[in-house]
PDB file of C-alpha atoms and ligand atoms in Angstrom:
ATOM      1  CA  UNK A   1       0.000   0.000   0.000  1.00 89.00           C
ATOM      2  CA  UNK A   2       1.367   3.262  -0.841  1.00 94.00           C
ATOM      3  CA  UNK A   3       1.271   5.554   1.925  1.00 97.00           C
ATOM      4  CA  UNK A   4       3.249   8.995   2.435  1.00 98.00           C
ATOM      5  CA  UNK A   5       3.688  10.720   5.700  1.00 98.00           C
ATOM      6  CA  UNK A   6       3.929  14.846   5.375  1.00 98.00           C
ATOM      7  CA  UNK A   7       4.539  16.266   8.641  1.00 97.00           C
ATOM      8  CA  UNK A   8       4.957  19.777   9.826  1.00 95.00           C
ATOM      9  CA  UNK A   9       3.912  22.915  11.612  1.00 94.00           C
ATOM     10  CA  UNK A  10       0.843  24.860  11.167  1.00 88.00           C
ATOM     11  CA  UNK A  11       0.801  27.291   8.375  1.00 87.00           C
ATOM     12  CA  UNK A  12       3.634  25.237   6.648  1.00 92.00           C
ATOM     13  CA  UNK A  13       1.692  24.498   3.654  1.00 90.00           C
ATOM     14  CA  UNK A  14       1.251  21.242   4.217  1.00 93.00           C
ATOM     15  CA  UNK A  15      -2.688  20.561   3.491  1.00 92.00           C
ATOM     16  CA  UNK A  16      -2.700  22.231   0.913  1.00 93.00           C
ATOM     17  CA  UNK A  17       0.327  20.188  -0.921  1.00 97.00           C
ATOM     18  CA  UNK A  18      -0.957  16.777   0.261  1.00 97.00           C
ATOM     19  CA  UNK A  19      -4.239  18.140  -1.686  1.00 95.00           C
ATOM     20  CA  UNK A  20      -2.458  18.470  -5.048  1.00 96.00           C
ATOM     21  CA  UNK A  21      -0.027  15.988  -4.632  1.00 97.00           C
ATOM     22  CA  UNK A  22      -2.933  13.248  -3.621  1.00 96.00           C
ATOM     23  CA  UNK A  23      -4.609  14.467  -6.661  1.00 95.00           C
ATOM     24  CA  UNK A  24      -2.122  13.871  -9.105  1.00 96.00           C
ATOM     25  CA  UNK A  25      -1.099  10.780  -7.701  1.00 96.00           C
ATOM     26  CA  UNK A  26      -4.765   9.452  -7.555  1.00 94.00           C
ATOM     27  CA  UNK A  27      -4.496   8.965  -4.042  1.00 95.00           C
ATOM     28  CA  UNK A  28      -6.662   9.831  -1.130  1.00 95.00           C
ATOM     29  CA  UNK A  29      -5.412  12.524   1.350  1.00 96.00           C
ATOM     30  CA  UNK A  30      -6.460  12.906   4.860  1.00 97.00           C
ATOM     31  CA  UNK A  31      -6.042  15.923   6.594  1.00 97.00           C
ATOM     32  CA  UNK A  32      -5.105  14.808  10.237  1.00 97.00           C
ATOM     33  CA  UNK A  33      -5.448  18.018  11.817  1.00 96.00           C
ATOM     34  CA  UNK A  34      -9.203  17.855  11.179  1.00 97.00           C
ATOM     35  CA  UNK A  35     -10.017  15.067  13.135  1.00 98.00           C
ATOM     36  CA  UNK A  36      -8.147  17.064  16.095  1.00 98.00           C
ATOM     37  CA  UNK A  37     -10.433  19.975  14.926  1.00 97.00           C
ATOM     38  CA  UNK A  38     -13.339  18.263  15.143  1.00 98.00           C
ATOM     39  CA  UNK A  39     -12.687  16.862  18.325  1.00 98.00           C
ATOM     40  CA  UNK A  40     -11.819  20.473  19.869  1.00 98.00           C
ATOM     41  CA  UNK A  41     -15.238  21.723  18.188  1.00 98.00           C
ATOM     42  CA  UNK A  42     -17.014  18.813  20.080  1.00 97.00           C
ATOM     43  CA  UNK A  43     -15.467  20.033  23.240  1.00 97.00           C
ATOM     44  CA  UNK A  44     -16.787  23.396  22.290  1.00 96.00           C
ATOM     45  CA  UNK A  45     -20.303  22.914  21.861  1.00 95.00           C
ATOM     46  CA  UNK A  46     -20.244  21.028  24.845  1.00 96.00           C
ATOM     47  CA  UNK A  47     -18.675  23.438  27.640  1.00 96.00           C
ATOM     48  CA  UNK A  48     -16.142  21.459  28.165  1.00 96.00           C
ATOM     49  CA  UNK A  49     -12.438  22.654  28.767  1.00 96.00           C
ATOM     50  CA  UNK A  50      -9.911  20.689  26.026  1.00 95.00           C
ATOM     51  CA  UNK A  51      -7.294  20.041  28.867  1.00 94.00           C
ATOM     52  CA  UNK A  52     -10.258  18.928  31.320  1.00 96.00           C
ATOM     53  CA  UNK A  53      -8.878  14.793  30.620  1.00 96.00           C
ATOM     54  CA  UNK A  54     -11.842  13.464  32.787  1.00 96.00           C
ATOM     55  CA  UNK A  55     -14.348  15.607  30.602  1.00 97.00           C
ATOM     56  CA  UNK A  56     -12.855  14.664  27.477  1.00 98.00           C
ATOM     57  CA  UNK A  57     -12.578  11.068  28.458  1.00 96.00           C
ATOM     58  CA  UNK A  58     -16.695  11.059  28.486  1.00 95.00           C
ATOM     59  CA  UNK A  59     -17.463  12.057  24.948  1.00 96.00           C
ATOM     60  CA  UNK A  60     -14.482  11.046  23.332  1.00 97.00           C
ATOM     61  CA  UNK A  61     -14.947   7.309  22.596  1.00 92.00           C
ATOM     62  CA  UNK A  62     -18.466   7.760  21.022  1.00 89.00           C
ATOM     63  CA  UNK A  63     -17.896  10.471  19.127  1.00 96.00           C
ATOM     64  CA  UNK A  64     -19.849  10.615  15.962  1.00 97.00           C
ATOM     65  CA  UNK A  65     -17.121  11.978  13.591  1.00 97.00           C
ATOM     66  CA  UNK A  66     -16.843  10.188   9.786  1.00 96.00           C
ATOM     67  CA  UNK A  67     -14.310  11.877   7.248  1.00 95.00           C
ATOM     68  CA  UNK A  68     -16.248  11.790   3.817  1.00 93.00           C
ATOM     69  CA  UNK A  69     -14.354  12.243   0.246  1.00 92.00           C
ATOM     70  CA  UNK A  70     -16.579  14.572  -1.969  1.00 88.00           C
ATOM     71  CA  UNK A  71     -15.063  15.678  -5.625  1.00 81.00           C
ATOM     72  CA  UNK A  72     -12.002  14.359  -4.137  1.00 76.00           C
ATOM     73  CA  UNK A  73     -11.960  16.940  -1.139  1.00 85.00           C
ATOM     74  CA  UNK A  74     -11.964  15.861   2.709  1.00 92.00           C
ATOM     75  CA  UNK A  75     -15.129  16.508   4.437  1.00 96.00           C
ATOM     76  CA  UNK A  76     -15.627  16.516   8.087  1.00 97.00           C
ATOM     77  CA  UNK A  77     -18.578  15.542   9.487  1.00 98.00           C
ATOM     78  CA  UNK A  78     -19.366  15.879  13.435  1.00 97.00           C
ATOM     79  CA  UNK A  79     -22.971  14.610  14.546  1.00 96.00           C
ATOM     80  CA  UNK A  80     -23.921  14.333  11.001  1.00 97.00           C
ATOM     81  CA  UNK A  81     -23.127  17.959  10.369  1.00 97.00           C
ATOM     82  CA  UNK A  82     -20.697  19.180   7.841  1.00 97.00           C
ATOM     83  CA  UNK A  83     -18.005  20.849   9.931  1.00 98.00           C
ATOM     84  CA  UNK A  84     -15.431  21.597   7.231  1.00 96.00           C
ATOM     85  CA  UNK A  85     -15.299  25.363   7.236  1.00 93.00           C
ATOM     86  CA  UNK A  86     -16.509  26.263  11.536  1.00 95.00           C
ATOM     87  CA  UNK A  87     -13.095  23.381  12.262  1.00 96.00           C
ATOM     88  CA  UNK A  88     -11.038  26.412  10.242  1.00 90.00           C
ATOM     89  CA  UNK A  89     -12.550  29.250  12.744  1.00 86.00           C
ATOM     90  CA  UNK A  90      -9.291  30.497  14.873  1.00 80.00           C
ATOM     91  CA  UNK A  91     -10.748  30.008  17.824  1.00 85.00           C
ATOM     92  CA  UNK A  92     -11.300  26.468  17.174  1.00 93.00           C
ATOM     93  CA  UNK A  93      -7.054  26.271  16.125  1.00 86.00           C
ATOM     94  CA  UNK A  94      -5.416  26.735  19.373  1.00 84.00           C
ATOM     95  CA  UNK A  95      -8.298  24.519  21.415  1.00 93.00           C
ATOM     96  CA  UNK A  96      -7.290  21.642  18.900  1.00 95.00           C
ATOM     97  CA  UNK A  97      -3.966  22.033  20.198  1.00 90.00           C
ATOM     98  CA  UNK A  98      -4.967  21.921  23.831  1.00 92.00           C
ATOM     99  CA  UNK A  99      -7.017  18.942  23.252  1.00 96.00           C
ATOM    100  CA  UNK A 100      -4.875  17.294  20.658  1.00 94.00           C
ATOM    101  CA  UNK A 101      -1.960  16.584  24.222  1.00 92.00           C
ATOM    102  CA  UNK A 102      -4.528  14.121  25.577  1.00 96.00           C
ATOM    103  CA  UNK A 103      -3.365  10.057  25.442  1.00 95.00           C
ATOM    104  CA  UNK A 104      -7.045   9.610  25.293  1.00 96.00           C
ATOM    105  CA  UNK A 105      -7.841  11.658  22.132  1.00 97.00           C
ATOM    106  CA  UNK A 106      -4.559  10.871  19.965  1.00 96.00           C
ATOM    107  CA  UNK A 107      -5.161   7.116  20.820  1.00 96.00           C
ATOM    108  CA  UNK A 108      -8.612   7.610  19.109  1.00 97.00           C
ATOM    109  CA  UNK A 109      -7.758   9.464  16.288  1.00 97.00           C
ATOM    110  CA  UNK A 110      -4.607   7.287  15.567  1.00 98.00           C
ATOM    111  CA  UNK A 111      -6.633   4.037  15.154  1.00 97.00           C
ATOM    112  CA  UNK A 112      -8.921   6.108  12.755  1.00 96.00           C
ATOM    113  CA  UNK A 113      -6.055   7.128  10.964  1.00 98.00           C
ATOM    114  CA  UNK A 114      -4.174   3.884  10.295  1.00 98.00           C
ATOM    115  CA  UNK A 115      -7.674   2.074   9.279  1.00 97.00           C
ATOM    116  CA  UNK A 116      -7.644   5.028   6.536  1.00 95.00           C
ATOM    117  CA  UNK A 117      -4.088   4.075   5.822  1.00 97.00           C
ATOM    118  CA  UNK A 118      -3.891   0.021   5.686  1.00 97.00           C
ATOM    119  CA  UNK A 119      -7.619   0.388   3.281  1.00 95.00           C
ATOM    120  CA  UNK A 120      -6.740   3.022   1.110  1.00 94.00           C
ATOM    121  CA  UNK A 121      -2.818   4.693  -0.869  1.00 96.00           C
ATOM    122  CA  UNK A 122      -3.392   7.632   0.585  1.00 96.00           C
ATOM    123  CA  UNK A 123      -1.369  10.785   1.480  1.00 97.00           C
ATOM    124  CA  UNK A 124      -1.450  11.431   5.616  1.00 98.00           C
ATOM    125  CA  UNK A 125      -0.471  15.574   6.854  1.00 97.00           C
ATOM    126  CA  UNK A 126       0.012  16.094  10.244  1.00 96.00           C
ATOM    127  CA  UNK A 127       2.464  16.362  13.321  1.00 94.00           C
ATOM    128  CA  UNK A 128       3.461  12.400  14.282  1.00 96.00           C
ATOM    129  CA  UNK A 129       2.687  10.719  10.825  1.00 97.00           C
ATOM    130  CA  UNK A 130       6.315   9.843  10.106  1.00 97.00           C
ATOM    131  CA  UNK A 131       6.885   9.089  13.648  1.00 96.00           C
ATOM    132  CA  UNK A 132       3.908   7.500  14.937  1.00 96.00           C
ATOM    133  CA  UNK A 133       0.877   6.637  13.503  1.00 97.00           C
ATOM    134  CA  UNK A 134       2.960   5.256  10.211  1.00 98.00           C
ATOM    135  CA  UNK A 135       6.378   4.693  10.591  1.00 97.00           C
ATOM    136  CA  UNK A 136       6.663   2.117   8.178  1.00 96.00           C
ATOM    137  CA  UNK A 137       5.620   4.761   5.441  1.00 97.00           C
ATOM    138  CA  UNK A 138       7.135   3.939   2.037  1.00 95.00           C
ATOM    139  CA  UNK A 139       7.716   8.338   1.893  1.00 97.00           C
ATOM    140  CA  UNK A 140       8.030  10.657   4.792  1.00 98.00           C
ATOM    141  CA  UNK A 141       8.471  14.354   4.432  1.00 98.00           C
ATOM    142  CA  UNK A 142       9.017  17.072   6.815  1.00 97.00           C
ATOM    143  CA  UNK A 143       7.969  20.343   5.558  1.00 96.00           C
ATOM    144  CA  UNK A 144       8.660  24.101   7.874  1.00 95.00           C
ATOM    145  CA  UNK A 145       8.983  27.399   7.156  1.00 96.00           C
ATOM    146  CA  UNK A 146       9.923  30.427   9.421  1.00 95.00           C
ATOM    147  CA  UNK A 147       7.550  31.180  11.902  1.00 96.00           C
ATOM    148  CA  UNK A 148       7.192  34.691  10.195  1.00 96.00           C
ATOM    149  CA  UNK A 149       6.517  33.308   6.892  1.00 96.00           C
ATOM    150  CA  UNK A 150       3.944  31.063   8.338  1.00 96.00           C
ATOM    151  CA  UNK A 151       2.134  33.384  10.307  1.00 95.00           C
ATOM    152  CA  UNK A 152       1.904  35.876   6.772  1.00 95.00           C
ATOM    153  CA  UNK A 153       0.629  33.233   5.146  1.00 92.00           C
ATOM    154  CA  UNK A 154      -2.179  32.443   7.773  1.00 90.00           C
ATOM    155  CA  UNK A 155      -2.952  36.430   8.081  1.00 93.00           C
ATOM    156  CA  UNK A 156      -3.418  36.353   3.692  1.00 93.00           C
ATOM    157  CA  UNK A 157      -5.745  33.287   3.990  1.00 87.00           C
ATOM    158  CA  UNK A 158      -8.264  34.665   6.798  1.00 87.00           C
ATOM    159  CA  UNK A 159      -8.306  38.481   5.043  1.00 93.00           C
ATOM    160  CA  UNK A 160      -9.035  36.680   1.717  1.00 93.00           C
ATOM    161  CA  UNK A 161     -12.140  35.324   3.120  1.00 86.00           C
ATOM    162  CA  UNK A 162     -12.908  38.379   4.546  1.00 90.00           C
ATOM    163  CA  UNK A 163     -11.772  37.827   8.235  1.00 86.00           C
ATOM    164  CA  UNK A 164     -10.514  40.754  10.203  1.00 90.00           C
ATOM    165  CA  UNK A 165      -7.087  39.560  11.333  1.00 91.00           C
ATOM    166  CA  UNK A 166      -3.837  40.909  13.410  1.00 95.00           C
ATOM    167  CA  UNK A 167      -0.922  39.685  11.537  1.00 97.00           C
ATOM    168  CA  UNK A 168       1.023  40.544  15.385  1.00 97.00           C
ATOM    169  CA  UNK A 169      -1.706  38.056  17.387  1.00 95.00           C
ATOM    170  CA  UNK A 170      -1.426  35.531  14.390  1.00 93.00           C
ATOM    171  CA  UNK A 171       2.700  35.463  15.127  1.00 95.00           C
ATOM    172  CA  UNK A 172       2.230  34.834  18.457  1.00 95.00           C
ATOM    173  CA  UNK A 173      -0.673  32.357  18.580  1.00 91.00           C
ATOM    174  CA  UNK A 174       1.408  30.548  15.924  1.00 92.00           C
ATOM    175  CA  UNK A 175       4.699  30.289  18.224  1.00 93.00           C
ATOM    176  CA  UNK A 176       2.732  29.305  21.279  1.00 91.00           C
ATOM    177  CA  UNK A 177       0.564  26.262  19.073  1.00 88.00           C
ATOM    178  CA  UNK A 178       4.780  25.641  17.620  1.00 91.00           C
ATOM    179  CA  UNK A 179       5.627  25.270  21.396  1.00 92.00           C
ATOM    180  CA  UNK A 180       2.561  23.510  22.546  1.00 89.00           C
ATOM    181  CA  UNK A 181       2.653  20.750  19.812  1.00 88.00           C
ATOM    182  CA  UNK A 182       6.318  20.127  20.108  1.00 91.00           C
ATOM    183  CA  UNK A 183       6.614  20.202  24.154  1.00 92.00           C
ATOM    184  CA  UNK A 184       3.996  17.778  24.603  1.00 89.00           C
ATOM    185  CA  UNK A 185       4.430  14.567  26.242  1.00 88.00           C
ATOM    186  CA  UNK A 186       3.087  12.201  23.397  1.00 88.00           C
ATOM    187  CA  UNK A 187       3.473  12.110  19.485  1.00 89.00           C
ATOM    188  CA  UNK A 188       5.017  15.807  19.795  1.00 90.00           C
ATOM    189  CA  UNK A 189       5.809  17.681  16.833  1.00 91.00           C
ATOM    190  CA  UNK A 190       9.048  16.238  15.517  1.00 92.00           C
ATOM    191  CA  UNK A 191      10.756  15.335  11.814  1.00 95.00           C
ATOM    192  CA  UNK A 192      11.036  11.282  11.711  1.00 97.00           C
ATOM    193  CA  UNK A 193      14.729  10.419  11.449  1.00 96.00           C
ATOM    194  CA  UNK A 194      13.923   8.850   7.609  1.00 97.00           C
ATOM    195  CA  UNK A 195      12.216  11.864   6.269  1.00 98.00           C
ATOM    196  CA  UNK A 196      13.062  14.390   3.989  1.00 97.00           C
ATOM    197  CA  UNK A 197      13.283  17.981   5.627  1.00 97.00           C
ATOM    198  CA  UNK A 198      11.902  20.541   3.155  1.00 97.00           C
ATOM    199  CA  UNK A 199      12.204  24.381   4.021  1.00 96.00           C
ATOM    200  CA  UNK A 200       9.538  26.235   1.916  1.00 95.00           C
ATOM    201  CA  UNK A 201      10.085  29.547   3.202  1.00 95.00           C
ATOM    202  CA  UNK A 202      11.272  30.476   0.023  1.00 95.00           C
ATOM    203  CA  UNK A 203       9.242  28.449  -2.111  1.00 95.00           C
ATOM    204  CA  UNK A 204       6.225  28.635  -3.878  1.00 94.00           C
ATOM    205  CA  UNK A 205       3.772  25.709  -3.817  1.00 95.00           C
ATOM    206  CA  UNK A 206       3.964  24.385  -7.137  1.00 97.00           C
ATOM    207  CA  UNK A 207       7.641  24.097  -6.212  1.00 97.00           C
ATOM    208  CA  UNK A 208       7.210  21.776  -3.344  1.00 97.00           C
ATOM    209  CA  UNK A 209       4.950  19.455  -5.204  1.00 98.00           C
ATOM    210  CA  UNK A 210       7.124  19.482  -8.168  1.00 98.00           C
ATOM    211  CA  UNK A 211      10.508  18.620  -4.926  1.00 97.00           C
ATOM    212  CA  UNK A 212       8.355  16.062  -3.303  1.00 97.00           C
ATOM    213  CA  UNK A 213       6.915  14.038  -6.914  1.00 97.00           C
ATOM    214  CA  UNK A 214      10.854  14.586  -8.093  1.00 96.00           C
ATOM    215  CA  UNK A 215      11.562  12.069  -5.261  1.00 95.00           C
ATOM    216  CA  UNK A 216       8.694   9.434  -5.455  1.00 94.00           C
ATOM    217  CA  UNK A 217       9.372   9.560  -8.896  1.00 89.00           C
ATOM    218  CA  UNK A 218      12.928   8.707  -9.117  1.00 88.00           C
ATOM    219  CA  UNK A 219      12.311   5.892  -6.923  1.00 78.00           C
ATOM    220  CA  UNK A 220       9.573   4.413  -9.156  1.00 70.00           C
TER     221      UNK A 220
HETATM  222  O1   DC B   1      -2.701  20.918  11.049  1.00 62.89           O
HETATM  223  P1   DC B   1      -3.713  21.716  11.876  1.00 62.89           P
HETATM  224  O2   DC B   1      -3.256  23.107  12.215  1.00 62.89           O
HETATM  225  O3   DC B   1      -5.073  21.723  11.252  1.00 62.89           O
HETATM  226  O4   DC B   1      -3.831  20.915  13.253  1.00 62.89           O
HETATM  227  C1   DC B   1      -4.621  21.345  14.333  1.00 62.89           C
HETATM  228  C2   DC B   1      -4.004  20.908  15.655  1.00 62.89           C
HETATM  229  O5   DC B   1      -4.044  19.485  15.755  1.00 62.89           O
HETATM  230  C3   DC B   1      -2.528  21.287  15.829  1.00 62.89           C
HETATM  231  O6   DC B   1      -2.370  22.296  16.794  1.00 62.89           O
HETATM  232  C4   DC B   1      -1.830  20.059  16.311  1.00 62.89           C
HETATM  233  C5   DC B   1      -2.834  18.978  16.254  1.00 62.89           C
HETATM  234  N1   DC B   1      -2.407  17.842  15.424  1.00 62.89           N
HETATM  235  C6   DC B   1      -1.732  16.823  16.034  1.00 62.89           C
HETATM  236  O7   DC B   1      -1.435  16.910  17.223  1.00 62.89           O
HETATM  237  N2   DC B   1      -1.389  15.711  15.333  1.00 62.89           N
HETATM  238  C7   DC B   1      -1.689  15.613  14.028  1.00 62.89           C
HETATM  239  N3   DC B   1      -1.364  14.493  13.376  1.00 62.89           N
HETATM  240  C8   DC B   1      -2.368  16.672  13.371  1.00 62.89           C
HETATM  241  C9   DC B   1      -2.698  17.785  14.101  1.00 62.89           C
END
């Protein structure tokens, strides 16, 4: 089966290249980050703190979340309701954090994720791909990007869709999320020791697709 781990931090451009690359590669992607979404949305609706364990531990085995393929896009689906776009509200980003350092949740969300992966080639973006959930992954890629860079991008995506946004509190909610998801206990944020490190500060995203299907490429 083929599978291909792309890790990184937030606003390194990583969903968006799994997208293209599982396109052209006729694969299926799935977007890790919006199961942890989801789960921090569930949280949400439900008053419940994301770093309150014995809360969590209530809802979290039962929760009704399916990840549907639709025109070849990921769509999340919480209690039957399509969740896609309220998982991408900032509010929800730094609570998926929080609730994405629980045992409880990751184990969850890992045994979704490698059912995905042993059924399906399929392209996997998130923080512990390459070092956790698959480490047997034919490919594993590492992709950053100063914290700057990432944070610019982030600030270009929410104006475009018309969100009022301070580049400043987008800087600094993206180093403490950085520092969150790589300080935690389990599965923290970290390049596998096999995979390829790819800085795209300075690239555009074309470019990183064309660097990462160079690679599979050559090997096929
Ligand atoms: O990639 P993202 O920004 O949508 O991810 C949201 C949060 O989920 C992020 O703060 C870290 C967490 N996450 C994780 O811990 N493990 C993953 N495989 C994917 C995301």
């Amino acid at each position: 089966m083929l599978n291909i781990a792309l890790d990184g931090p937030s606003g390194s451009g990583k969903s968006t290249v799994a997208g293209i690359l599982a396109k052209k590669l006729d694969i299926l992607h799935l977007d890790t980050g919006a199961m942890y979404r989801a789960c921090a949305l569930e949280a949400l609706k439900r008053n419940i703190d994301c770093l309150d364990e014995d809360a969590v531990k209530g809802f979290i085995s039962d929760i009704d979340l399916v990840i549907k393929y639709e025109n070849g896009g990921q769509k999340t689906i919480l209690d039957g309701e399509d969740v896609s776009l309220k998982i991408r509200d900032n509010k929800v980003s730094l609570m998926s954090s929080n609730i994405s350092s629980l045992p409880i949740v990751r184990e969850k969300m890992v045994e979704m994720q490698r059912k995905v992966a042993a059924e399906n080639p399929c392209i996997l973006d998130g923080r512990d791909i390459g070092t956790v959930v698959l480490p047997h992954a034919k490919y594993k890629f590492f992709i950053t990007a100063t914290s700057e860079v990432r944070a610019r991008r982030r600030f270009n995506e929410l104006t475009e869709k018309g969100q009022q946004v301070d580049y400043e509190q987008l800087l600094q909610e993206m180093i403490k999320r950085d520092y969150n998801d790589s300080h935690r206990k389990i599965a923290p944020l970290k390049q596998a020791d096999d995979a390829i490190l790819i800085d795209t500060s300075n690239m555009t995203v074309s470019e990183v697709v064309e660097k990462i299907l160079s690679i599979i490429n050559e090997d096929a």
